[in-house]
mmCIF file with all atom_site columns, C-alpha atoms in Angstrom:
data_model
loop_
_atom_site.group_PDB
_atom_site.id
_atom_site.type_symbol
_atom_site.label_atom_id
_atom_site.label_alt_id
_atom_site.label_comp_id
_atom_site.label_asym_id
_atom_site.label_entity_id
_atom_site.label_seq_id
_atom_site.pdbx_PDB_ins_code
_atom_site.Cartn_x
_atom_site.Cartn_y
_atom_site.Cartn_z
_atom_site.occupancy
_atom_site.B_iso_or_equiv
_atom_site.pdbx_formal_charge
_atom_site.auth_seq_id
_atom_site.auth_comp_id
_atom_site.auth_asym_id
_atom_site.auth_atom_id
_atom_site.pdbx_PDB_model_num
ATOM 1   C CA . MET X 1 1   ? 41.164 -133.113 53.675 1.00 66.00 ? 63  MET X CA 1
ATOM 2   C CA . ASP X 1 2   ? 38.700 -130.612 55.151 1.00 77.00 ? 64  ASP X CA 1
ATOM 3   C CA . ILE X 1 3   ? 41.334 -127.901 55.023 1.00 79.00 ? 65  ILE X CA 1
ATOM 4   C CA . LEU X 1 4   ? 41.619 -128.407 51.270 1.00 80.00 ? 66  LEU X CA 1
ATOM 5   C CA . LEU X 1 5   ? 37.878 -128.580 50.749 1.00 79.00 ? 67  LEU X CA 1
ATOM 6   C CA . TYR X 1 6   ? 37.163 -125.334 52.569 1.00 83.00 ? 68  TYR X CA 1
ATOM 7   C CA . GLY X 1 7   ? 40.523 -123.632 52.924 1.00 87.00 ? 69  GLY X CA 1
ATOM 8   C CA . VAL X 1 8   ? 41.482 -123.429 49.283 1.00 86.00 ? 70  VAL X CA 1
ATOM 9   C CA . PRO X 1 9   ? 38.201 -121.772 48.151 1.00 87.00 ? 71  PRO X CA 1
ATOM 10  C CA . ALA X 1 10  ? 38.377 -119.433 51.164 1.00 91.00 ? 72  ALA X CA 1
ATOM 11  C CA . VAL X 1 11  ? 41.897 -118.321 50.240 1.00 92.00 ? 73  VAL X CA 1
ATOM 12  C CA . GLY X 1 12  ? 40.761 -117.916 46.630 1.00 90.00 ? 74  GLY X CA 1
ATOM 13  C CA . LEU X 1 13  ? 37.905 -115.653 47.724 1.00 93.00 ? 75  LEU X CA 1
ATOM 14  C CA . MET X 1 14  ? 40.275 -113.609 49.875 1.00 95.00 ? 76  MET X CA 1
ATOM 15  C CA . ALA X 1 15  ? 42.578 -113.186 46.864 1.00 94.00 ? 77  ALA X CA 1
ATOM 16  C CA . LEU X 1 16  ? 39.632 -112.045 44.735 1.00 92.00 ? 78  LEU X CA 1
ATOM 17  C CA . LEU X 1 17  ? 38.626 -109.523 47.403 1.00 95.00 ? 79  LEU X CA 1
ATOM 18  C CA . PHE X 1 18  ? 42.197 -108.201 47.553 1.00 95.00 ? 80  PHE X CA 1
ATOM 19  C CA . ALA X 1 19  ? 42.350 -107.865 43.756 1.00 94.00 ? 81  ALA X CA 1
ATOM 20  C CA . TRP X 1 20  ? 38.978 -106.117 43.680 1.00 94.00 ? 82  TRP X CA 1
ATOM 21  C CA . ARG X 1 21  ? 40.093 -103.612 46.336 1.00 96.00 ? 83  ARG X CA 1
ATOM 22  C CA . LYS X 1 22  ? 43.325 -102.875 44.467 1.00 94.00 ? 84  LYS X CA 1
ATOM 23  C CA . ALA X 1 23  ? 41.430 -102.411 41.186 1.00 93.00 ? 85  ALA X CA 1
ATOM 24  C CA . ALA X 1 24  ? 38.990 -100.050 42.921 1.00 94.00 ? 86  ALA X CA 1
ATOM 25  C CA . TRP X 1 25  ? 41.934 -98.067  44.296 1.00 94.00 ? 87  TRP X CA 1
ATOM 26  C CA . VAL X 1 26  ? 43.426 -97.762  40.816 1.00 92.00 ? 88  VAL X CA 1
ATOM 27  C CA . LYS X 1 27  ? 40.098 -96.507  39.440 1.00 92.00 ? 89  LYS X CA 1
ATOM 28  C CA . LYS X 1 28  ? 39.992 -93.754  42.100 1.00 93.00 ? 90  LYS X CA 1
ATOM 29  C CA . GLN X 1 29  ? 43.263 -92.217  40.901 1.00 91.00 ? 91  GLN X CA 1
ATOM 30  C CA . ASP X 1 30  ? 43.298 -89.202  38.582 1.00 90.00 ? 92  ASP X CA 1
ATOM 31  C CA . ALA X 1 31  ? 43.152 -90.260  34.923 1.00 90.00 ? 93  ALA X CA 1
ATOM 32  C CA . GLY X 1 32  ? 44.511 -86.954  33.623 1.00 87.00 ? 94  GLY X CA 1
ATOM 33  C CA . SER X 1 33  ? 43.199 -84.633  30.932 1.00 90.00 ? 95  SER X CA 1
ATOM 34  C CA . ASP X 1 34  ? 40.350 -85.345  28.542 1.00 93.00 ? 96  ASP X CA 1
ATOM 35  C CA . ARG X 1 35  ? 42.860 -86.070  25.757 1.00 94.00 ? 97  ARG X CA 1
ATOM 36  C CA . MET X 1 36  ? 44.683 -88.565  27.972 1.00 92.00 ? 98  MET X CA 1
ATOM 37  C CA . LYS X 1 37  ? 41.384 -90.248  28.816 1.00 92.00 ? 99  LYS X CA 1
ATOM 38  C CA . GLU X 1 38  ? 40.485 -90.422  25.119 1.00 94.00 ? 100 GLU X CA 1
ATOM 39  C CA . ILE X 1 39  ? 43.816 -92.037  24.204 1.00 94.00 ? 101 ILE X CA 1
ATOM 40  C CA . ALA X 1 40  ? 43.550 -94.435  27.147 1.00 93.00 ? 102 ALA X CA 1
ATOM 41  C CA . SER X 1 41  ? 40.042 -95.423  26.043 1.00 93.00 ? 103 SER X CA 1
ATOM 42  C CA . ASP X 1 42  ? 41.289 -96.141  22.527 1.00 95.00 ? 104 ASP X CA 1
ATOM 43  C CA . ILE X 1 43  ? 44.143 -98.248  23.897 1.00 95.00 ? 105 ILE X CA 1
ATOM 44  C CA . GLN X 1 44  ? 41.746 -100.161 26.129 1.00 94.00 ? 106 GLN X CA 1
ATOM 45  C CA . ASP X 1 45  ? 39.374 -100.760 23.214 1.00 95.00 ? 107 ASP X CA 1
ATOM 46  C CA . GLY X 1 46  ? 42.266 -102.125 21.142 1.00 96.00 ? 108 GLY X CA 1
ATOM 47  C CA . ALA X 1 47  ? 43.453 -104.347 23.972 1.00 95.00 ? 109 ALA X CA 1
ATOM 48  C CA . MET X 1 48  ? 39.962 -105.746 24.485 1.00 94.00 ? 110 MET X CA 1
ATOM 49  C CA . ALA X 1 49  ? 39.575 -106.369 20.745 1.00 96.00 ? 111 ALA X CA 1
ATOM 50  C CA . PHE X 1 50  ? 42.871 -108.263 20.758 1.00 95.00 ? 112 PHE X CA 1
ATOM 51  C CA . LEU X 1 51  ? 41.808 -110.298 23.774 1.00 94.00 ? 113 LEU X CA 1
ATOM 52  C CA . SER X 1 52  ? 38.457 -111.110 22.178 1.00 94.00 ? 114 SER X CA 1
ATOM 53  C CA . ALA X 1 53  ? 40.123 -112.341 18.991 1.00 95.00 ? 115 ALA X CA 1
ATOM 54  C CA . GLU X 1 54  ? 42.643 -114.358 21.007 1.00 95.00 ? 116 GLU X CA 1
ATOM 55  C CA . TYR X 1 55  ? 39.934 -115.987 23.130 1.00 95.00 ? 117 TYR X CA 1
ATOM 56  C CA . LYS X 1 56  ? 37.908 -116.941 20.046 1.00 94.00 ? 118 LYS X CA 1
ATOM 57  C CA . ARG X 1 57  ? 40.860 -118.842 18.639 1.00 94.00 ? 119 ARG X CA 1
ATOM 58  C CA . LEU X 1 58  ? 41.867 -120.263 21.995 1.00 94.00 ? 120 LEU X CA 1
ATOM 59  C CA . SER X 1 59  ? 38.354 -121.596 22.642 1.00 94.00 ? 121 SER X CA 1
ATOM 60  C CA . PHE X 1 60  ? 38.757 -124.075 19.774 1.00 95.00 ? 122 PHE X CA 1
ATOM 61  C CA . PHE X 1 61  ? 41.968 -125.416 21.320 1.00 94.00 ? 123 PHE X CA 1
ATOM 62  C CA . VAL X 1 62  ? 40.341 -125.646 24.764 1.00 95.00 ? 124 VAL X CA 1
ATOM 63  C CA . ALA X 1 63  ? 37.341 -127.531 23.341 1.00 94.00 ? 125 ALA X CA 1
ATOM 64  C CA . ILE X 1 64  ? 39.557 -130.011 21.488 1.00 95.00 ? 126 ILE X CA 1
ATOM 65  C CA . VAL X 1 65  ? 41.726 -130.673 24.538 1.00 94.00 ? 127 VAL X CA 1
ATOM 66  C CA . ALA X 1 66  ? 38.623 -131.112 26.727 1.00 92.00 ? 128 ALA X CA 1
ATOM 67  C CA . ILE X 1 67  ? 37.204 -133.652 24.285 1.00 91.00 ? 129 ILE X CA 1
ATOM 68  C CA . LEU X 1 68  ? 40.530 -135.489 24.201 1.00 90.00 ? 130 LEU X CA 1
ATOM 69  C CA . LEU X 1 69  ? 40.588 -135.540 28.003 1.00 89.00 ? 131 LEU X CA 1
ATOM 70  C CA . VAL X 1 70  ? 37.088 -137.034 28.120 1.00 88.00 ? 132 VAL X CA 1
ATOM 71  C CA . VAL X 1 71  ? 38.032 -139.717 25.616 1.00 86.00 ? 133 VAL X CA 1
ATOM 72  C CA . ALA X 1 72  ? 41.379 -140.495 27.247 1.00 84.00 ? 134 ALA X CA 1
ATOM 73  C CA . ASN X 1 73  ? 39.968 -140.769 30.770 1.00 82.00 ? 135 ASN X CA 1
ATOM 74  C CA . TYR X 1 74  ? 36.539 -142.270 30.124 1.00 77.00 ? 136 TYR X CA 1
ATOM 75  C CA . THR X 1 75  ? 37.645 -145.878 29.905 1.00 77.00 ? 137 THR X CA 1
ATOM 76  C CA . LYS X 1 76  ? 40.356 -145.854 32.578 1.00 78.00 ? 138 LYS X CA 1
ATOM 77  C CA . ASP X 1 77  ? 39.471 -147.428 35.894 1.00 78.00 ? 139 ASP X CA 1
ATOM 78  C CA . ASP X 1 78  ? 41.726 -145.167 37.943 1.00 80.00 ? 140 ASP X CA 1
ATOM 79  C CA . SER X 1 79  ? 40.586 -141.933 36.284 1.00 79.00 ? 141 SER X CA 1
ATOM 80  C CA . HIS X 1 80  ? 37.410 -140.030 35.541 1.00 79.00 ? 142 HIS X CA 1
ATOM 81  C CA . ALA X 1 81  ? 36.020 -138.199 32.539 1.00 72.00 ? 143 ALA X CA 1
ATOM 82  C CA . LEU X 1 82  ? 35.242 -135.192 34.760 1.00 79.00 ? 144 LEU X CA 1
ATOM 83  C CA . ILE X 1 83  ? 38.918 -134.295 34.548 1.00 86.00 ? 145 ILE X CA 1
ATOM 84  C CA . ALA X 1 84  ? 37.871 -132.483 31.381 1.00 88.00 ? 146 ALA X CA 1
ATOM 85  C CA . LEU X 1 85  ? 35.450 -130.375 33.433 1.00 89.00 ? 147 LEU X CA 1
ATOM 86  C CA . SER X 1 86  ? 38.300 -129.372 35.736 1.00 89.00 ? 148 SER X CA 1
ATOM 87  C CA . PHE X 1 87  ? 40.321 -128.389 32.667 1.00 92.00 ? 149 PHE X CA 1
ATOM 88  C CA . LEU X 1 88  ? 37.432 -126.286 31.311 1.00 94.00 ? 150 LEU X CA 1
ATOM 89  C CA . ILE X 1 89  ? 36.890 -124.544 34.643 1.00 92.00 ? 151 ILE X CA 1
ATOM 90  C CA . GLY X 1 90  ? 40.601 -123.768 34.819 1.00 92.00 ? 152 GLY X CA 1
ATOM 91  C CA . ALA X 1 91  ? 40.585 -122.409 31.271 1.00 94.00 ? 153 ALA X CA 1
ATOM 92  C CA . VAL X 1 92  ? 37.577 -120.186 31.994 1.00 93.00 ? 154 VAL X CA 1
ATOM 93  C CA . CYS X 1 93  ? 39.146 -118.892 35.217 1.00 91.00 ? 155 CYS X CA 1
ATOM 94  C CA . SER X 1 94  ? 42.393 -118.213 33.385 1.00 93.00 ? 156 SER X CA 1
ATOM 95  C CA . GLY X 1 95  ? 40.509 -116.334 30.695 1.00 93.00 ? 157 GLY X CA 1
ATOM 96  C CA . LEU X 1 96  ? 38.675 -114.249 33.281 1.00 92.00 ? 158 LEU X CA 1
ATOM 97  C CA . ALA X 1 97  ? 41.957 -113.441 35.019 1.00 92.00 ? 159 ALA X CA 1
ATOM 98  C CA . GLY X 1 98  ? 43.385 -112.287 31.688 1.00 93.00 ? 160 GLY X CA 1
ATOM 99  C CA . TYR X 1 99  ? 40.310 -110.202 30.903 1.00 93.00 ? 161 TYR X CA 1
ATOM 100 C CA . PHE X 1 100 ? 40.145 -108.439 34.257 1.00 93.00 ? 162 PHE X CA 1
ATOM 101 C CA . GLY X 1 101 ? 43.924 -108.078 34.379 1.00 93.00 ? 163 GLY X CA 1
ATOM 102 C CA . MET X 1 102 ? 43.921 -106.379 30.977 1.00 94.00 ? 164 MET X CA 1
ATOM 103 C CA . ARG X 1 103 ? 41.123 -104.027 32.062 1.00 92.00 ? 165 ARG X CA 1
ATOM 104 C CA . VAL X 1 104 ? 42.972 -102.994 35.200 1.00 94.00 ? 166 VAL X CA 1
ATOM 105 C CA . ALA X 1 105 ? 46.338 -102.723 33.443 1.00 93.00 ? 167 ALA X CA 1
ATOM 106 C CA . THR X 1 106 ? 45.007 -100.479 30.695 1.00 93.00 ? 168 THR X CA 1
ATOM 107 C CA . SER X 1 107 ? 43.202 -98.350  33.289 1.00 92.00 ? 169 SER X CA 1
ATOM 108 C CA . ALA X 1 108 ? 46.363 -98.083  35.375 1.00 93.00 ? 170 ALA X CA 1
ATOM 109 C CA . ASN X 1 109 ? 48.534 -96.975  32.433 1.00 92.00 ? 171 ASN X CA 1
ATOM 110 C CA . VAL X 1 110 ? 46.931 -93.550  32.024 1.00 92.00 ? 172 VAL X CA 1
ATOM 111 C CA . ARG X 1 111 ? 46.884 -93.031  35.775 1.00 92.00 ? 173 ARG X CA 1
ATOM 112 C CA . THR X 1 112 ? 50.585 -93.840  35.962 1.00 92.00 ? 174 THR X CA 1
ATOM 113 C CA . THR X 1 113 ? 51.218 -91.319  33.190 1.00 91.00 ? 175 THR X CA 1
ATOM 114 C CA . GLN X 1 114 ? 49.214 -88.664  35.069 1.00 90.00 ? 176 GLN X CA 1
ATOM 115 C CA . ALA X 1 115 ? 51.058 -89.421  38.295 1.00 90.00 ? 177 ALA X CA 1
ATOM 116 C CA . ALA X 1 116 ? 54.394 -89.052  36.509 1.00 91.00 ? 178 ALA X CA 1
ATOM 117 C CA . ARG X 1 117 ? 53.332 -85.625  35.242 1.00 87.00 ? 179 ARG X CA 1
ATOM 118 C CA . THR X 1 118 ? 52.578 -84.357  38.733 1.00 81.00 ? 180 THR X CA 1
ATOM 119 C CA . GLY X 1 119 ? 55.403 -85.753  40.795 1.00 77.00 ? 181 GLY X CA 1
#
């Protein structure tokens, strides 16, 4: 049990460190000309606007499911209402992964284009 209590968060932190290092490496690459940077910025702004709109709608679904989980598990002897908290934490972490993934992906696109131009 101790391995799960401490090992799983430790592996999660190592994965976050790895992702951060890879994202930093991507940011160090040449983003191309000013026009390429301008287009990439517009694409990133559009992607973030889409993600914001999606998360606003998704938050209603997450809230409803969390409430249903509280209600469904509150009266059961072999369950706990805090299952809803686990669901919310998972939803928030998933949303953060999507947000940071979109940021890195849209940053990487222009750098991939620049790299293709040079070799």
